Short mmCIF file of C-alpha atoms and ligand atoms in Angstrom, two decimals:
data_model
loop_
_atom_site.label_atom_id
_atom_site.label_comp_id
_atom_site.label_asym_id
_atom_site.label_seq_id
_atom_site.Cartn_x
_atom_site.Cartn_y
_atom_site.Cartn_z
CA UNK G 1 -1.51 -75.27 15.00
CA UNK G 2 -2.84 -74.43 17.89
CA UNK G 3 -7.06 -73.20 18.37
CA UNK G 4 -5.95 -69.80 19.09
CA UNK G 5 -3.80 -69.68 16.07
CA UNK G 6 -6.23 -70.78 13.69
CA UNK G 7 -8.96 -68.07 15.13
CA UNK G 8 -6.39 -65.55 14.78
CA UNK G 9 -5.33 -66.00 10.99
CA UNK G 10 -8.82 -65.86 10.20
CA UNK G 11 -9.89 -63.02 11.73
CA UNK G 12 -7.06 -61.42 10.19
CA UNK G 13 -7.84 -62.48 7.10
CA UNK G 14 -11.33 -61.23 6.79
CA UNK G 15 -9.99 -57.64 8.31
CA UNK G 16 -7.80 -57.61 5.30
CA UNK G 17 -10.45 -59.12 2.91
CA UNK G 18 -12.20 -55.68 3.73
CA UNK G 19 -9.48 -53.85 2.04
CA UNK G 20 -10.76 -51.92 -0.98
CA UNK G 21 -14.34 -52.41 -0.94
CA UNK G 22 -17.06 -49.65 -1.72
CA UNK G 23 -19.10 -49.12 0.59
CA UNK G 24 -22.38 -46.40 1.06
CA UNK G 25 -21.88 -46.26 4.62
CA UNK G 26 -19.91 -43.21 6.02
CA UNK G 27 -17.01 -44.81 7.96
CA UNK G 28 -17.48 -45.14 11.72
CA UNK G 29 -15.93 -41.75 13.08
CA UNK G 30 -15.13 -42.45 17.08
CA UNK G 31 -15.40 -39.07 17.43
CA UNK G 32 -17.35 -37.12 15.59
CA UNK G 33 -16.75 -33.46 17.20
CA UNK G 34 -18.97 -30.96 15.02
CA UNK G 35 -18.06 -32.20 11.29
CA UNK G 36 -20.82 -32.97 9.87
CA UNK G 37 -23.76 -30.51 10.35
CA UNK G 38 -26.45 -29.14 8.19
CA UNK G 39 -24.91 -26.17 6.33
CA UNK G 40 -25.23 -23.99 3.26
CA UNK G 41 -22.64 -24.91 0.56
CA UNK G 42 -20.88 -21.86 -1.53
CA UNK G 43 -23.77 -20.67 -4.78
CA UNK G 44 -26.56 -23.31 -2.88
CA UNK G 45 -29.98 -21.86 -3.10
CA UNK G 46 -31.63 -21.03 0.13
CA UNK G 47 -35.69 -20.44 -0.40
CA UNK G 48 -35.69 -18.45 2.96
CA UNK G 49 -34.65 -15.42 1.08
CA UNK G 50 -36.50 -13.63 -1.73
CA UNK G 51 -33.51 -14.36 -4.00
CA UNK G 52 -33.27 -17.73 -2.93
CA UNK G 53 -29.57 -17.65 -2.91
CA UNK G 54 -28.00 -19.24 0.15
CA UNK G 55 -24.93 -16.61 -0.53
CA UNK G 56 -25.72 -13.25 0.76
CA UNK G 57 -24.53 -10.09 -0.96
CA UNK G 58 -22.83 -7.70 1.53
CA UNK G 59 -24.86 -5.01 3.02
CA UNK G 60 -24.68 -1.37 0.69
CA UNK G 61 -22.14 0.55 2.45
CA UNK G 62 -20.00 -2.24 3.34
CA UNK G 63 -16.41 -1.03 4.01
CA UNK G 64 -13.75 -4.06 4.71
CA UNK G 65 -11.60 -3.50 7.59
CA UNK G 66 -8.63 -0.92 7.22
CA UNK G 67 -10.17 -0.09 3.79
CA UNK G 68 -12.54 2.92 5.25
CA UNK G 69 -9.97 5.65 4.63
CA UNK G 70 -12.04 8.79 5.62
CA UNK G 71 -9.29 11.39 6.21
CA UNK G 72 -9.29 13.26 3.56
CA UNK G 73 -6.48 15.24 4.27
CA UNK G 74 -4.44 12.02 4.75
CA UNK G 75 -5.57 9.78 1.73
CA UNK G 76 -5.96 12.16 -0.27
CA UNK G 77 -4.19 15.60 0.19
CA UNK G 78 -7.52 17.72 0.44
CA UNK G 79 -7.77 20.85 2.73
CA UNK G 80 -11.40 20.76 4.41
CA UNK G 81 -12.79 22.95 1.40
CA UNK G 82 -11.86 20.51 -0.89
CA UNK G 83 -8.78 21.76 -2.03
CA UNK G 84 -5.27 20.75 -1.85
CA UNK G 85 -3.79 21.21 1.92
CA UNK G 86 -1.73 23.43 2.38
CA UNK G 87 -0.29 21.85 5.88
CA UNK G 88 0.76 18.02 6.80
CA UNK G 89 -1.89 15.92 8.24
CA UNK G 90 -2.05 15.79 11.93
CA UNK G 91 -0.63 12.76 12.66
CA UNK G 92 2.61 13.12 10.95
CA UNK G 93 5.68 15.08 12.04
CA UNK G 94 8.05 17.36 10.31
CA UNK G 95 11.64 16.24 11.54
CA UNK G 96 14.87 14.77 10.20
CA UNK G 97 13.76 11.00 10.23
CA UNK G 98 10.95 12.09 8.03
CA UNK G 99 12.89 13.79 5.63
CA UNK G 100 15.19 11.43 5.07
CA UNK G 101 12.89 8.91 4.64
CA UNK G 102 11.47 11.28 1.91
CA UNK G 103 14.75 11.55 0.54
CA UNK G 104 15.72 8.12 0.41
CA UNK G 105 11.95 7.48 -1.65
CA UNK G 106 12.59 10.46 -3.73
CA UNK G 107 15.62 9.21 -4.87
CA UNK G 108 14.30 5.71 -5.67
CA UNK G 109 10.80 7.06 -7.02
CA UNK G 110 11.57 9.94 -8.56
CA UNK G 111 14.68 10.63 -9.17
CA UNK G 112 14.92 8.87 -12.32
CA UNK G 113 12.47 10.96 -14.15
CA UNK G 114 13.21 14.59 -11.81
CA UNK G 115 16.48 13.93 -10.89
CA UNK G 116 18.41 13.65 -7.34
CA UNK G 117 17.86 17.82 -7.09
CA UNK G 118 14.27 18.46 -8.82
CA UNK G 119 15.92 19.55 -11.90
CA UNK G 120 13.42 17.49 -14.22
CA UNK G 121 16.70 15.58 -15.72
CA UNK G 122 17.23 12.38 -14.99
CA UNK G 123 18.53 9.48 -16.66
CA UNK G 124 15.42 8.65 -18.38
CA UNK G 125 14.92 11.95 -19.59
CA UNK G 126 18.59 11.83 -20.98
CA UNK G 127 16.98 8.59 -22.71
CA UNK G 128 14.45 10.51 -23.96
CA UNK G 129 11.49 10.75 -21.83
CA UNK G 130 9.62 13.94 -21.79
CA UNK G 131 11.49 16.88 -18.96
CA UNK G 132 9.54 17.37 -16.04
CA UNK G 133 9.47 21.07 -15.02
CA UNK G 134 11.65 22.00 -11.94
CA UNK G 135 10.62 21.99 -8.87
CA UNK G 136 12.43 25.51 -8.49
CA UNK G 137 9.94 26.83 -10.80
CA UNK G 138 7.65 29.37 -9.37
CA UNK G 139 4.40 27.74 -10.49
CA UNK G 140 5.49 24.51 -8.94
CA UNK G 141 6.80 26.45 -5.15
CA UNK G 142 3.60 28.07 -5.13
CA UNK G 143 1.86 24.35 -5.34
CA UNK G 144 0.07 23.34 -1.92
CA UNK G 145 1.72 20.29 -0.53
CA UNK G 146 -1.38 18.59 -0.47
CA UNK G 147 -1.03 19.23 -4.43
CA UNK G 148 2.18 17.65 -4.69
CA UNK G 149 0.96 14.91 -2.70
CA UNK G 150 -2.12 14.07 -5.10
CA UNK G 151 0.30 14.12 -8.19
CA UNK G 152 2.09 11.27 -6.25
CA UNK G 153 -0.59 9.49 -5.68
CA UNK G 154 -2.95 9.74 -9.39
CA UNK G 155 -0.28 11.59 -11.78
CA UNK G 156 -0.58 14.21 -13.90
CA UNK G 157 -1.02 14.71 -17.55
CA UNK G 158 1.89 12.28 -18.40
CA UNK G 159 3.37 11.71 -15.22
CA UNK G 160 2.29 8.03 -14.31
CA UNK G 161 0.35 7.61 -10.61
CA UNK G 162 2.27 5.79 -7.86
CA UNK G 163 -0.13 4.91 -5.58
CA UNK G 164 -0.01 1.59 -6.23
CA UNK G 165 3.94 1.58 -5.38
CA UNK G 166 3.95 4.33 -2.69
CA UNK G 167 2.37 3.57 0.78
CA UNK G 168 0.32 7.30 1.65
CA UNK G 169 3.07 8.03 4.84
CA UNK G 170 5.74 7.59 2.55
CA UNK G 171 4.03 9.86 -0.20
CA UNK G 172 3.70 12.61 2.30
CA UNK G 173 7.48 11.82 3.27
CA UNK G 174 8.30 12.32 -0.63
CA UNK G 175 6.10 15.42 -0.14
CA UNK G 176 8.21 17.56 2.32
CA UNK G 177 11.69 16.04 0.61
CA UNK G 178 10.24 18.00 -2.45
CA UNK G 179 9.90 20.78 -0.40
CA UNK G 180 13.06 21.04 1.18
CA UNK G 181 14.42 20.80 -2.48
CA UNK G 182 12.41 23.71 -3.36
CA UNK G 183 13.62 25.70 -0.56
CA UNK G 184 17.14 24.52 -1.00
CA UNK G 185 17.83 26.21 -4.70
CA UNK G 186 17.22 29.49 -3.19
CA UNK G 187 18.04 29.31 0.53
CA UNK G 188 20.34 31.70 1.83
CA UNK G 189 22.89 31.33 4.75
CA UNK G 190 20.66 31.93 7.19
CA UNK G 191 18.80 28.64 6.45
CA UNK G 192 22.07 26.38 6.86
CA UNK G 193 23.00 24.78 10.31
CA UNK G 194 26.33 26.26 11.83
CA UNK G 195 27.87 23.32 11.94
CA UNK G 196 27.26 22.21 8.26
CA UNK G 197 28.58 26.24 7.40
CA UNK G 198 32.04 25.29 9.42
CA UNK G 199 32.35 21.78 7.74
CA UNK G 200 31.54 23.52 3.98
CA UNK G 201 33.98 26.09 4.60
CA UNK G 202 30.92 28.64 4.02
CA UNK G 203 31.15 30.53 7.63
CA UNK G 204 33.49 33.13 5.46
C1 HEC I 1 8.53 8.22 -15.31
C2 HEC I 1 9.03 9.54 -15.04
C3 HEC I 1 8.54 10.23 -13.78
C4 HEC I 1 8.62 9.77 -12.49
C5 HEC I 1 9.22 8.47 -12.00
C6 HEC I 1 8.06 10.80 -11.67
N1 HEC I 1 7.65 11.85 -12.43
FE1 HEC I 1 6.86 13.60 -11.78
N2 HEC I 1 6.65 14.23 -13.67
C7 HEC I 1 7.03 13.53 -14.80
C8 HEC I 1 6.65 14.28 -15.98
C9 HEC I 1 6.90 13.84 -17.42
C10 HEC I 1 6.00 15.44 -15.53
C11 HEC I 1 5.38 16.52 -16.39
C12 HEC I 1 3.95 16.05 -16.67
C13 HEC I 1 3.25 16.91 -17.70
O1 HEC I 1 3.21 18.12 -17.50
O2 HEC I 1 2.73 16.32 -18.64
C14 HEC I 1 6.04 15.39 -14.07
C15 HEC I 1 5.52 16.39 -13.26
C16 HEC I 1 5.63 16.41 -11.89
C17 HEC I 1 5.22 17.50 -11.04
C18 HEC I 1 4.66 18.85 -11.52
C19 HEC I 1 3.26 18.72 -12.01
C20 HEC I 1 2.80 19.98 -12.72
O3 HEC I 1 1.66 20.39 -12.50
O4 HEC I 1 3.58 20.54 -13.51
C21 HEC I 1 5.48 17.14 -9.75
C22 HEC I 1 5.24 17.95 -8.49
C23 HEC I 1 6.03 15.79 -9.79
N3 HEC I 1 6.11 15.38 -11.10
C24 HEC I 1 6.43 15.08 -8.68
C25 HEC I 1 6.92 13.76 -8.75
C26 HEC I 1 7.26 13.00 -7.58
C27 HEC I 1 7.20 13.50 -6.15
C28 HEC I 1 7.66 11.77 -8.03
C29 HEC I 1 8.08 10.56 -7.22
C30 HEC I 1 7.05 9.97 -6.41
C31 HEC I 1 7.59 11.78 -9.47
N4 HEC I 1 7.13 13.01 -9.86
C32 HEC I 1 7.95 10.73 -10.29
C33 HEC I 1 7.69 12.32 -14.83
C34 HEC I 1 7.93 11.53 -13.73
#
């Protein structure tokens, strides 16, 4: 065995005679960028404050971002008097995409409980749910859409809320489908497009 040989297999044997040992020293860390700095750990008390807690509560007022929701009209269906709107919030428009988004809500949302038209009949009702009124009824046309948009949102009497399951575009969607199912149990020719009177067979 050659010198060399010899130095070798004992170097390597101390290296792996270091294996497993406990040491206080923090290992050697080539380079140690920025991770180990002074810092406050999380519920660490900090004397610099009054309350000596290192942890600062947030500032009154606070409002996390996207969570400030100050249209009222929008979040929450008010008119600027503080009554239900009567009109759809600025930013959203009144056309067919909107409706049948609406529709195709409604008739997930709803529908089970009011039934595809408004009537208050669905399926659970059949089941034995308490009826809905119709939407036809005249205390229920006469409601402000911004009404109608609030009972979406929080319910009413024992109508369950769905805010948690409908986003507040979508509720206002649901909104005008109501309408146009209010409208539709009374609307006379003059409301349907000429080309849907042809198709129907109603031009007669
Ligand atoms: C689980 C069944 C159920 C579902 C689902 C439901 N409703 Fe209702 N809704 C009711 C009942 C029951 C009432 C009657 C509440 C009462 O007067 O106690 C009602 C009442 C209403 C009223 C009239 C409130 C009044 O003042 O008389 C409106 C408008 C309405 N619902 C809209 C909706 C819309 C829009 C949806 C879909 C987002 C919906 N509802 C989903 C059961 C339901």
């Amino acid at each position: 065995m050659t010198r060399a040989t010899t130095a070798l297999m004992i170097v390597g044997l101390a290296l792996a005679g270091c294996r497993g040992q406990v040491s206080r020293e923090p290992p050697i860390h080539l380079n140690p960028n920025m991770d180990h700095q002074e810092k406050f750990l999380a519920q660490s008390a900090n004397p610099w404050f009054k309350d000596n807690r290192a942890m600062r509560p947030q500032v009154p007022g606070t409002v996390a971002v996207g969570e400030l929701r100050a249209d009222d009209h929008l979040e929450r269906g008010l008119g600027g008097d503080g009554k239900p709107a009567a009109t759809l919030p600025r930013d959203l428009r009144l056309d067919r995409a909107f409706l049948q988004r609406g529709r195709e809500r409604f008739d997930i949302f709803c529908a089970p409980c009011h039934d595809r038209a408004g009537t208050g009949e669905g399926i659970v009702v059949k089941k034995g749910m308490l009826q809905p009124p119709r939407f036809a009824d005249p205390r229920l046309r006469a409601m402000p859409v911004g009404q109608i948009y609030g009972i979406i949102a929080a319910g009413v009497r024992n109508m369950p809320p769905y805010a948690a399951q409908i986003p507040v575009a979508d509720r206002w969607a649901i909104t005008a489908y109501v309408r146009a199912l209010q409208i539709s149990r009374s609307a006379g020719k003059e409301l349907v497009p000429p080309d849907v009177l042809e198709q129907k067979g109603w031009s007669k």
